[in-house]
CSV table of C-alpha atoms in Angstrom, one decimal:
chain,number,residue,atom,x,y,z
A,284,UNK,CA,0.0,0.0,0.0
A,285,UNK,CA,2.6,2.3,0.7
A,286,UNK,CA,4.5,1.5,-2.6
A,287,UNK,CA,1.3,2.7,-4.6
A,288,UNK,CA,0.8,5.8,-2.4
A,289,UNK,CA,4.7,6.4,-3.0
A,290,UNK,CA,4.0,5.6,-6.8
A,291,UNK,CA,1.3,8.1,-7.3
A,292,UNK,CA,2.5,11.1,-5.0
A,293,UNK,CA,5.3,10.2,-7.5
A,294,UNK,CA,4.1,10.7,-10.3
A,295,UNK,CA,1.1,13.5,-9.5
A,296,UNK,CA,4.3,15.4,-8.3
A,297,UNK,CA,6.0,14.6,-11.9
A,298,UNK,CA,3.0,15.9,-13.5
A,299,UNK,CA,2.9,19.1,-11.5
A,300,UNK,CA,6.7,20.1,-12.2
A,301,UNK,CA,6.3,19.1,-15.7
A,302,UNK,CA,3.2,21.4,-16.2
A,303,UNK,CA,5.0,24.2,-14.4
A,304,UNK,CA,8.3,24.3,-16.1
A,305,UNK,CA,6.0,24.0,-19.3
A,306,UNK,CA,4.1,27.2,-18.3
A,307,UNK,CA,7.3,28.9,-16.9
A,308,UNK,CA,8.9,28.1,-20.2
A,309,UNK,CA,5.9,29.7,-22.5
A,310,UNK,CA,6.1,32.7,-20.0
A,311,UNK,CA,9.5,33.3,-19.8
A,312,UNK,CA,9.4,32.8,-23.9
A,313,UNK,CA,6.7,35.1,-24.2
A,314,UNK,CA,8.0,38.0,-21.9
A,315,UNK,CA,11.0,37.6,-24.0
A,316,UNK,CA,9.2,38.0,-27.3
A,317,UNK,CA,7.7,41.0,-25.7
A,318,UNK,CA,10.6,42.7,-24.3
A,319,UNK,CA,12.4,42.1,-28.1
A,320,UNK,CA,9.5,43.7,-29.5
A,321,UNK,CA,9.5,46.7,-27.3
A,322,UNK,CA,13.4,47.1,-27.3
A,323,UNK,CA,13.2,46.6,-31.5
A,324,UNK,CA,10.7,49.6,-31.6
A,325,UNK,CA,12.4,51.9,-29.3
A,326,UNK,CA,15.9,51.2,-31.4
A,327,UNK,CA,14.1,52.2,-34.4
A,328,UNK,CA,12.7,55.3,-33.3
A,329,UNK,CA,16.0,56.6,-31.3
A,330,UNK,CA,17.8,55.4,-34.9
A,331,UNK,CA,15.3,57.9,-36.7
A,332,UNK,CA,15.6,60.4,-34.4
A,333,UNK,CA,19.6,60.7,-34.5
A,334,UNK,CA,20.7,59.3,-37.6
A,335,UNK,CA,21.4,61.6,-40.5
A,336,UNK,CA,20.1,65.4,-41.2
A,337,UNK,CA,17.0,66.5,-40.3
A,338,UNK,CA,15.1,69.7,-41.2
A,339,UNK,CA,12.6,71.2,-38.4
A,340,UNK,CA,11.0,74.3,-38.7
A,341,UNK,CA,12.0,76.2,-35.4
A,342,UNK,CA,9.0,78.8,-34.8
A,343,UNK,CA,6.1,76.4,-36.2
A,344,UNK,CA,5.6,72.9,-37.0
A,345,UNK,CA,4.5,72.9,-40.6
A,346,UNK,CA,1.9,74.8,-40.6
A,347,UNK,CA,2.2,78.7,-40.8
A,348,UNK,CA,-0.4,81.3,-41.6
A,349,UNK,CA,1.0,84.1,-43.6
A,350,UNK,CA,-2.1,86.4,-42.5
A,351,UNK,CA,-4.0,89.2,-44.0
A,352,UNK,CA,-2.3,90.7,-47.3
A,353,UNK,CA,-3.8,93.9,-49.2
A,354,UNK,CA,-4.2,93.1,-53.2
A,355,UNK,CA,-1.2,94.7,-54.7
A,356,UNK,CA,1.4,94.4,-51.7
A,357,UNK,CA,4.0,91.7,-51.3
A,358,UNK,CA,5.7,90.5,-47.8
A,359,UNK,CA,8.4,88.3,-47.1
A,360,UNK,CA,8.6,86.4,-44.1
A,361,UNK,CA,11.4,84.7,-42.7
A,362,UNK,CA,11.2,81.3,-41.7
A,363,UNK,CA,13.4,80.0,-39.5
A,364,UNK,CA,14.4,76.2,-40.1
A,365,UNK,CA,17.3,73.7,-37.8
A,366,UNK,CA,19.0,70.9,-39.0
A,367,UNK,CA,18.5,68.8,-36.0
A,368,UNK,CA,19.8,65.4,-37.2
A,369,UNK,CA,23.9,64.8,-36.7
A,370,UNK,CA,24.9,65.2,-40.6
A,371,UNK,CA,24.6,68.2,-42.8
A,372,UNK,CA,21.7,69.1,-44.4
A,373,UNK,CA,21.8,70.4,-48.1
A,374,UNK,CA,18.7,71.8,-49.5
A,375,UNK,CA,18.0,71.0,-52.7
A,376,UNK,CA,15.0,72.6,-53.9
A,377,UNK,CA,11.8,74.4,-52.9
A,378,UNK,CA,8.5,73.9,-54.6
A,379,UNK,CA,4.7,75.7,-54.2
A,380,UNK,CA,1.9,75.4,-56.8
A,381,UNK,CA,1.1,79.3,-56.1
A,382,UNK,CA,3.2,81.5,-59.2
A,383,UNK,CA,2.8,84.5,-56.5
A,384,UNK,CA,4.9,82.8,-54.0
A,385,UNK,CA,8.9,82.4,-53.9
A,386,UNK,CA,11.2,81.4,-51.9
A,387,UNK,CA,15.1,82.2,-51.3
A,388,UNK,CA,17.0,80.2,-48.6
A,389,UNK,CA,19.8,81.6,-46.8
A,390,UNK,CA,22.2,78.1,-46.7
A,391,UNK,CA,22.1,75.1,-48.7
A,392,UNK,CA,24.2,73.8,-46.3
A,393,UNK,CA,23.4,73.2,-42.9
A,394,UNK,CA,25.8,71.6,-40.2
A,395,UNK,CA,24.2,69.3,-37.1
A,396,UNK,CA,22.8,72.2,-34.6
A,397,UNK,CA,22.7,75.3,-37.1
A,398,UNK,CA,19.8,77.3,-37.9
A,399,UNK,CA,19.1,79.2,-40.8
A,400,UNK,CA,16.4,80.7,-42.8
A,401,UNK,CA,13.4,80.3,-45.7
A,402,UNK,CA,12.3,83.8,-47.3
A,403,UNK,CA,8.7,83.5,-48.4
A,404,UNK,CA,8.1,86.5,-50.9
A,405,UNK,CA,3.9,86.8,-51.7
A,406,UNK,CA,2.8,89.2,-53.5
A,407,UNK,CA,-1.2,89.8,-53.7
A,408,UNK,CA,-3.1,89.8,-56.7
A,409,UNK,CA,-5.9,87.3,-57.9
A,410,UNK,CA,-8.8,87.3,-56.4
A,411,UNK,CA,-10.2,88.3,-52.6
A,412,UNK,CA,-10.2,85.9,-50.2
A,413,UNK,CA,-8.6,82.8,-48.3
A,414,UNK,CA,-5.9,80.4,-49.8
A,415,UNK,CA,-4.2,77.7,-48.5
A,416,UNK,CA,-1.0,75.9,-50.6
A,417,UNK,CA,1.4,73.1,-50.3
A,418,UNK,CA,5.2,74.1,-50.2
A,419,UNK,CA,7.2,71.1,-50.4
A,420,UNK,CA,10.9,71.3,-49.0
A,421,UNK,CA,13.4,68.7,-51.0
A,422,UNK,CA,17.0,67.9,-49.2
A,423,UNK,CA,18.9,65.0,-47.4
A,424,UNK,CA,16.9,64.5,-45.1
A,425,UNK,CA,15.6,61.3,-44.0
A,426,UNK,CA,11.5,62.5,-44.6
A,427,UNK,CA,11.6,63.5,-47.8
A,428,UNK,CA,10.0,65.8,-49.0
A,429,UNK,CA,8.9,68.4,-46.1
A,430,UNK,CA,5.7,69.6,-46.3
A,431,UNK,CA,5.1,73.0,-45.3
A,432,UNK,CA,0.9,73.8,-45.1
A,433,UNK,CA,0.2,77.9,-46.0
A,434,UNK,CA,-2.4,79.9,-45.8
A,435,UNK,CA,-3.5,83.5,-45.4
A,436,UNK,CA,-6.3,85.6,-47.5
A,437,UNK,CA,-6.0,88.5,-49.9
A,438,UNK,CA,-8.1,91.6,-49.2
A,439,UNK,CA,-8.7,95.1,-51.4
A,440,UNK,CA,-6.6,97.6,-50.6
A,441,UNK,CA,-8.2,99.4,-47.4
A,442,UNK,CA,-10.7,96.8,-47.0
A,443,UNK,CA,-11.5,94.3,-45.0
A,444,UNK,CA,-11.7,90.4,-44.6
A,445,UNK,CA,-14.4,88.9,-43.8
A,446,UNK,CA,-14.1,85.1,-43.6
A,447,UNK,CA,-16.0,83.0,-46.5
A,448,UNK,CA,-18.3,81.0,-43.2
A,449,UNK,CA,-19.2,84.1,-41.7
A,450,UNK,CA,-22.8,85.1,-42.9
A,451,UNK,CA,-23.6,89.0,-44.2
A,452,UNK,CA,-26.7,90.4,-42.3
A,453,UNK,CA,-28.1,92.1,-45.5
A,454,UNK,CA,-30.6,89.9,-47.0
A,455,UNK,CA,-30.8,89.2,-50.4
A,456,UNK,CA,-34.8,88.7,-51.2
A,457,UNK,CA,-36.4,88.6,-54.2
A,458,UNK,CA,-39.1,91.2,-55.1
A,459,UNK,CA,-42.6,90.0,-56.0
């Protein structure tokens, strides 16, 4: 009697180390899997972050409203952009859809940590109202191209905007 007592203490306790180093095994390989995973993305992101140029605008993210402009003036704002990556940035090129907007940079070559600057030259004309336009940035730099969102709205000389939502208070009826 005690033999099969001993036997099946035996091999219950057997059965219960076996299914325990079976589930410690398929946790520890899981939190493993896990922790890769995690350490993987945080590597990739850090690798982004440092690796090569990188152009960031310093004022603004990318989007920048040039404001109100009078038909028949121009501005020209400066823009202030860092190379925030650890090689130098070149700019390449600058591209808008809008023929009344240029821009002149002040470096084509940026070192790691320097700033320096876009000149955005509008000039007015066309019709009244709001606009909003794509400027596209093309350099070195690991996002290619950057996207710089613009808008602002054209007014008559001496006048007024009034946003295209807003509603007028005169109303237009139709006479019987």
């Amino acid at each position: 009697m005690l033999r099969k007592s001993y036997m099946a203490y035996h091999l219950n306790l057997k059965a219960f180390i076996s299914c325990f180093m079976k589930k410690s095994f398929f946790i520890v390989c899981l939190f493993s899997f896990l922790c890769g995973i995690s350490f993987a993305q945080d590597v990739s992101k850090n690798t982004l972050a440092v690796a090569g140029p990188q152009l960031e605008f310093v004022t603004f993210d990318s989007v920048y409203d040039i404001g109100v402009i009078p038909l028949g003036s121009s501005i020209d704002n400066q823009l202030e952009f860092k190379n925030t990556g650890k090689e130098i940035l070149t700019i390449s090129d600058v591209k808008c859809d809008m023929k009344n907007m240029q821009f002149k940079w002040s470096s084509k070559r940026l070192k790691p940590g320097k700033s320096a600057y876009l000149t955005l030259i509008y000039e007015a004309h066309g019709d009244n109202g709001s606009f909003k336009t794509e400027v596209y940035i093309y350099s070195n730099a690991a996002v290619l191209p950057k996207v710089l969102h613009i808008s602002g709205a054209n007014i008559p000389s001496g006048g007024t905007y009034m946003p295209s939502n807003s509603t007028s208070t005169k109303s237009k009826g139709k006479r019987h």
